[in-house]
CSV table of C-alpha atoms in Angstrom, one decimal:
chain,number,residue,atom,x,y,z
A,468,UNK,CA,-8.6,19.9,8.3
A,469,UNK,CA,-8.6,16.1,8.4
A,470,UNK,CA,-11.5,14.6,10.2
A,471,UNK,CA,-11.1,11.9,12.9
A,472,UNK,CA,-13.2,8.8,12.0
A,473,UNK,CA,-13.6,5.2,13.0
A,474,UNK,CA,-11.6,2.9,10.6
A,475,UNK,CA,-14.8,1.3,9.2
A,476,UNK,CA,-16.3,4.7,8.4
A,477,UNK,CA,-13.1,5.9,6.8
A,478,UNK,CA,-12.9,2.9,4.4
A,479,UNK,CA,-16.7,3.1,3.7
A,480,UNK,CA,-16.5,6.7,2.7
A,481,UNK,CA,-13.1,6.9,0.9
A,482,UNK,CA,-12.5,3.5,-0.8
A,483,UNK,CA,-14.9,2.7,-3.6
A,484,UNK,CA,-15.3,-0.1,-6.0
A,485,UNK,CA,-13.1,0.4,-9.1
A,486,UNK,CA,-10.7,2.9,-7.3
A,487,UNK,CA,-7.0,3.1,-7.7
A,488,UNK,CA,-5.8,2.5,-4.2
A,489,UNK,CA,-2.3,2.8,-2.7
A,490,UNK,CA,-1.5,1.2,0.6
A,491,UNK,CA,2.1,2.4,1.2
A,492,UNK,CA,4.8,1.6,3.8
A,493,UNK,CA,8.2,0.1,3.4
A,494,UNK,CA,8.8,-2.7,5.8
A,495,UNK,CA,7.6,-0.3,8.5
A,496,UNK,CA,4.2,1.2,9.1
A,497,UNK,CA,2.4,-1.0,6.6
A,498,UNK,CA,-1.4,-0.4,7.0
A,499,UNK,CA,-2.6,-4.0,7.5
A,500,UNK,CA,-5.6,-3.1,9.6
A,501,UNK,CA,-6.9,-0.8,6.8
A,502,UNK,CA,-6.3,-3.5,4.3
A,503,UNK,CA,-8.3,-6.0,6.3
A,504,UNK,CA,-11.2,-3.5,6.6
A,505,UNK,CA,-11.2,-3.1,2.8
A,506,UNK,CA,-11.5,-7.0,2.6
A,507,UNK,CA,-14.3,-6.9,5.2
A,508,UNK,CA,-16.2,-4.3,3.2
A,509,UNK,CA,-15.7,-6.5,0.0
A,510,UNK,CA,-14.4,-3.8,-2.2
A,511,UNK,CA,-14.0,-5.0,-5.8
A,512,UNK,CA,-12.2,-4.2,-9.1
A,513,UNK,CA,-9.5,-2.2,-7.4
A,514,UNK,CA,-6.3,-1.1,-9.0
A,515,UNK,CA,-3.8,-1.7,-6.2
A,516,UNK,CA,-0.6,0.4,-6.3
A,517,UNK,CA,2.4,-0.2,-4.2
A,518,UNK,CA,6.2,-0.1,-4.5
A,519,UNK,CA,6.6,-3.3,-2.6
A,520,UNK,CA,3.4,-5.4,-2.5
A,521,UNK,CA,3.9,-8.0,0.2
A,522,UNK,CA,1.6,-9.9,2.5
A,523,UNK,CA,-1.2,-7.3,2.8
A,524,UNK,CA,-1.5,-7.2,-1.0
A,525,UNK,CA,-1.4,-11.0,-1.1
A,526,UNK,CA,-4.4,-10.9,1.2
A,527,UNK,CA,-6.3,-8.3,-0.8
A,528,UNK,CA,-5.6,-10.2,-4.0
A,529,UNK,CA,-6.6,-13.5,-2.6
A,530,UNK,CA,-9.8,-12.0,-1.2
A,531,UNK,CA,-10.8,-10.9,-4.7
A,532,UNK,CA,-10.5,-7.2,-4.2
A,533,UNK,CA,-8.1,-6.5,-7.0
A,534,UNK,CA,-8.3,-6.6,-10.8
A,535,UNK,CA,-5.0,-4.8,-11.5
A,536,UNK,CA,-1.6,-4.4,-9.7
A,537,UNK,CA,0.8,-1.5,-10.4
A,538,UNK,CA,4.1,-2.3,-8.6
A,539,UNK,CA,7.9,-2.6,-8.6
A,540,UNK,CA,8.5,-5.7,-6.6
A,541,UNK,CA,6.4,-8.4,-5.0
A,542,UNK,CA,7.2,-11.0,-2.4
A,543,UNK,CA,7.0,-12.1,1.2
A,544,UNK,CA,10.1,-10.3,2.5
A,545,UNK,CA,12.7,-12.6,3.8
A,546,UNK,CA,10.6,-15.7,3.1
A,547,UNK,CA,9.7,-16.1,-0.6
A,548,UNK,CA,6.8,-15.9,-3.0
A,549,UNK,CA,3.3,-14.4,-2.6
A,550,UNK,CA,1.2,-17.5,-3.3
A,551,UNK,CA,-2.2,-15.7,-3.7
A,552,UNK,CA,-0.5,-13.2,-6.1
A,553,UNK,CA,1.0,-16.1,-8.1
A,554,UNK,CA,-2.3,-18.0,-8.2
A,555,UNK,CA,-4.2,-14.9,-9.5
A,556,UNK,CA,-1.6,-14.3,-12.2
A,557,UNK,CA,-1.2,-17.9,-13.3
A,558,UNK,CA,-4.7,-19.3,-12.7
A,559,UNK,CA,-7.0,-16.2,-12.5
A,560,UNK,CA,-8.0,-17.3,-9.0
A,561,UNK,CA,-10.2,-15.8,-7.5
A,562,UNK,CA,-10.2,-13.3,-10.4
A,563,UNK,CA,-7.8,-12.5,-13.2
A,564,UNK,CA,-5.1,-10.0,-12.2
A,565,UNK,CA,-3.5,-7.5,-14.7
A,566,UNK,CA,0.1,-6.4,-14.0
A,567,UNK,CA,1.9,-3.2,-14.6
A,568,UNK,CA,5.5,-3.5,-13.5
A,569,UNK,CA,8.1,-0.8,-12.8
A,570,UNK,CA,11.4,-0.3,-11.1
A,571,UNK,CA,11.5,1.2,-7.5
A,572,UNK,CA,12.9,4.4,-9.0
A,573,UNK,CA,10.2,4.6,-11.6
A,574,UNK,CA,7.4,4.1,-9.0
A,575,UNK,CA,8.9,6.6,-6.6
A,576,UNK,CA,9.3,9.2,-9.3
A,577,UNK,CA,5.7,8.6,-10.4
A,578,UNK,CA,4.5,9.5,-6.9
A,579,UNK,CA,6.7,12.6,-6.8
A,580,UNK,CA,5.3,13.7,-10.2
A,581,UNK,CA,1.8,13.2,-8.9
A,582,UNK,CA,2.4,15.0,-5.7
A,583,UNK,CA,4.0,17.9,-7.7
A,584,UNK,CA,1.1,18.3,-10.0
A,585,UNK,CA,3.2,17.3,-13.0
A,586,UNK,CA,2.0,15.0,-15.8
A,587,UNK,CA,5.1,12.8,-15.8
A,588,UNK,CA,8.5,12.2,-14.3
A,589,UNK,CA,11.9,11.8,-16.1
A,590,UNK,CA,14.7,9.6,-14.9
A,591,UNK,CA,17.8,7.7,-16.0
A,592,UNK,CA,16.2,4.4,-15.4
A,593,UNK,CA,15.1,1.3,-17.2
A,594,UNK,CA,18.0,1.4,-19.7
A,595,UNK,CA,19.2,-2.1,-20.5
A,596,UNK,CA,16.0,-3.7,-19.1
A,597,UNK,CA,13.1,-5.3,-21.0
A,598,UNK,CA,10.5,-3.5,-18.9
A,599,UNK,CA,9.7,-1.0,-21.6
A,600,UNK,CA,8.8,-3.9,-23.9
A,601,UNK,CA,6.2,-5.2,-21.4
A,602,UNK,CA,4.9,-2.0,-19.7
A,603,UNK,CA,3.2,0.6,-21.9
A,604,UNK,CA,3.7,3.4,-19.3
A,605,UNK,CA,7.4,3.6,-19.9
A,606,UNK,CA,8.6,5.8,-22.8
A,607,UNK,CA,11.9,7.2,-24.1
A,608,UNK,CA,12.2,10.9,-24.2
A,609,UNK,CA,15.0,13.2,-25.5
A,610,UNK,CA,16.3,15.9,-23.2
A,611,UNK,CA,15.6,19.3,-25.0
A,612,UNK,CA,18.9,20.7,-23.6
A,613,UNK,CA,21.4,17.9,-24.0
A,614,UNK,CA,19.8,15.5,-26.4
A,615,UNK,CA,20.3,12.6,-23.9
A,616,UNK,CA,17.8,9.8,-24.1
A,617,UNK,CA,16.0,9.5,-20.8
A,618,UNK,CA,12.9,7.6,-19.6
A,619,UNK,CA,9.5,9.2,-18.9
A,620,UNK,CA,6.8,7.6,-16.7
A,621,UNK,CA,3.3,9.1,-16.1
A,622,UNK,CA,2.4,10.6,-12.7
A,623,UNK,CA,0.6,8.4,-10.2
A,624,UNK,CA,-2.5,10.0,-8.7
A,625,UNK,CA,-4.4,7.4,-6.7
A,626,UNK,CA,-8.0,7.9,-6.0
A,627,UNK,CA,-7.1,7.1,-2.4
A,628,UNK,CA,-3.9,6.5,-0.5
A,629,UNK,CA,-3.9,4.7,2.9
A,630,UNK,CA,-0.9,4.8,5.2
A,631,UNK,CA,-0.2,4.1,8.9
A,632,UNK,CA,1.7,6.5,11.2
A,633,UNK,CA,2.7,6.8,14.8
A,634,UNK,CA,0.7,9.9,15.8
A,635,UNK,CA,-1.8,12.5,14.9
A,636,UNK,CA,-3.2,15.5,16.7
A,637,UNK,CA,-6.8,16.4,17.1
A,638,UNK,CA,-6.6,18.7,14.1
A,639,UNK,CA,-5.6,15.8,11.9
A,640,UNK,CA,-1.9,16.7,11.5
A,641,UNK,CA,0.0,13.4,11.1
A,642,UNK,CA,3.5,12.6,12.4
A,643,UNK,CA,5.7,9.6,11.4
A,644,UNK,CA,9.3,8.7,11.8
A,645,UNK,CA,11.7,5.8,11.1
A,646,UNK,CA,11.6,4.2,7.7
A,647,UNK,CA,9.1,6.3,5.9
A,648,UNK,CA,9.3,5.2,2.3
A,649,UNK,CA,7.1,7.2,-0.1
A,650,UNK,CA,4.1,7.7,2.2
A,651,UNK,CA,4.3,11.5,2.1
A,652,UNK,CA,4.5,11.6,-1.7
A,653,UNK,CA,1.7,9.0,-2.0
A,654,UNK,CA,-0.6,11.0,0.2
A,655,UNK,CA,0.1,14.3,-1.5
A,656,UNK,CA,-0.5,12.7,-4.9
A,657,UNK,CA,-3.9,11.2,-4.0
A,658,UNK,CA,-7.3,12.7,-4.4
A,659,UNK,CA,-8.3,11.3,-1.0
A,660,UNK,CA,-6.3,9.9,1.9
A,661,UNK,CA,-6.9,7.8,5.0
A,662,UNK,CA,-4.2,7.7,7.7
A,663,UNK,CA,-4.4,5.1,10.6
A,664,UNK,CA,-2.4,6.0,13.7
A,665,UNK,CA,-1.1,4.4,16.9
A,666,UNK,CA,-2.1,7.4,19.0
A,667,UNK,CA,-4.1,10.6,19.0
A,668,UNK,CA,-2.4,13.4,21.0
A,669,UNK,CA,-3.1,17.0,21.9
A,670,UNK,CA,0.3,18.2,20.5
A,671,UNK,CA,2.9,16.6,18.2
A,672,UNK,CA,6.2,16.6,20.0
A,673,UNK,CA,9.1,16.9,17.5
A,674,UNK,CA,11.1,13.7,16.7
A,675,UNK,CA,14.4,13.4,14.8
A,676,UNK,CA,13.8,12.5,11.2
A,677,UNK,CA,10.1,13.1,11.4
A,678,UNK,CA,7.7,13.5,8.5
A,679,UNK,CA,4.7,15.7,9.2
A,680,UNK,CA,1.6,15.6,7.0
A,681,UNK,CA,-0.5,18.7,7.6
A,682,UNK,CA,-4.1,18.2,8.3
A,683,UNK,CA,-5.1,20.1,5.1
A,684,UNK,CA,-3.3,17.4,3.1
A,685,UNK,CA,-5.1,14.5,4.7
A,686,UNK,CA,-8.8,13.6,4.3
A,687,UNK,CA,-9.4,11.4,7.4
A,688,UNK,CA,-7.5,10.0,10.3
A,689,UNK,CA,-8.5,6.8,12.2
A,690,UNK,CA,-7.1,5.8,15.6
A,691,UNK,CA,-6.0,2.2,15.1
A,692,UNK,CA,-3.4,1.0,17.7
A,693,UNK,CA,-1.4,-1.9,16.3
A,694,UNK,CA,-2.7,-1.1,12.8
A,695,UNK,CA,0.6,-2.0,11.2
A,696,UNK,CA,0.8,-5.6,12.6
A,697,UNK,CA,2.6,-7.8,11.5
A,698,UNK,CA,4.9,-5.0,10.3
A,699,UNK,CA,6.0,-2.6,12.9
A,700,UNK,CA,5.7,1.0,14.1
A,701,UNK,CA,8.9,2.4,15.4
A,702,UNK,CA,8.8,3.1,19.2
A,703,UNK,CA,5.3,1.4,19.4
A,704,UNK,CA,5.7,-2.2,18.2
A,705,UNK,CA,8.1,-4.7,16.7
A,706,UNK,CA,7.9,-6.7,13.5
A,707,UNK,CA,6.2,-10.1,13.9
A,708,UNK,CA,8.7,-12.2,11.9
A,709,UNK,CA,7.0,-15.4,12.9
A,710,UNK,CA,3.9,-14.3,11.1
A,711,UNK,CA,5.7,-13.7,7.8
A,712,UNK,CA,7.1,-17.2,8.0
A,713,UNK,CA,3.8,-18.7,8.8
A,714,UNK,CA,2.1,-16.8,6.0
A,715,UNK,CA,4.0,-18.9,3.4
A,716,UNK,CA,2.2,-22.0,4.6
A,717,UNK,CA,-1.2,-20.3,5.1
A,718,UNK,CA,-1.3,-18.8,1.7
A,719,UNK,CA,-0.1,-21.8,-0.4
A,720,UNK,CA,-3.5,-23.5,-0.3
A,721,UNK,CA,-6.7,-21.8,-1.3
A,722,UNK,CA,-8.9,-23.4,1.4
A,723,UNK,CA,-6.4,-22.7,4.1
A,724,UNK,CA,-6.1,-19.1,3.0
A,725,UNK,CA,-9.9,-18.7,3.0
A,726,UNK,CA,-10.2,-20.2,6.5
A,727,UNK,CA,-7.5,-17.7,7.7
A,728,UNK,CA,-9.4,-14.8,6.1
A,729,UNK,CA,-12.7,-15.9,7.6
A,730,UNK,CA,-11.2,-16.3,11.1
A,731,UNK,CA,-8.7,-13.4,11.3
A,732,UNK,CA,-10.4,-10.8,9.1
A,733,UNK,CA,-14.1,-11.4,8.9
A,734,UNK,CA,-14.6,-12.8,12.4
A,735,UNK,CA,-12.3,-10.1,13.8
A,736,UNK,CA,-15.0,-7.6,13.0
A,737,UNK,CA,-17.6,-9.5,15.1
A,738,UNK,CA,-15.1,-9.7,18.1
A,739,UNK,CA,-14.4,-6.0,17.9
């Protein structure tokens, strides 16, 4: 059964220096509060994994938490580039950042393989692209039944996966709905998992299109209302579009970025 913990305790116990860490969520239910707690606790040398690294990963990279990024797309959605990501790649600031790039389908299939206990996934992807020339974890494989040339990618098994959801009950069963991306697969593929939720309830009421993560598949749950901001949690909050626009200016300059981190991440702990 998953245990209920404060966010700071969950990060302290489950996220360790050098870990491979996935913070998943597609537009919706992005675990920003957990990402900020990782920054506050000054985790280092992380391999960050995410299908669509956006602003929360820009913040983690700029804060010096990451040494490697495994991803399939990176940007500030609807706005433009991630400037801290770009600075780390081009100028090694604040530390050098290694890249391993995949397609969305490749990343999704890697999580599925990891969740299924398989060593790799097979798909009809990457054909006609130059990604196999730049990414060692993409290999051609011949189908033993038809002879067709396919692509194999290794399973993803993060040390810890962090996601945000709408609700959990007191036994640690987690319920999410709306755009859910690969959160379920990322949690099931991980060795440890931390789920932040908007609400702890006595009983999970069924919701159309829901995904339920059973308590036995989750390590810890933290009650963090608003933990997805500036992304959104369907039926609980709306997306803060103005923040994504403002982040472009905040993140362009190293000093401006550092002041924002000091004020909105580090000082937020003291105010809490």
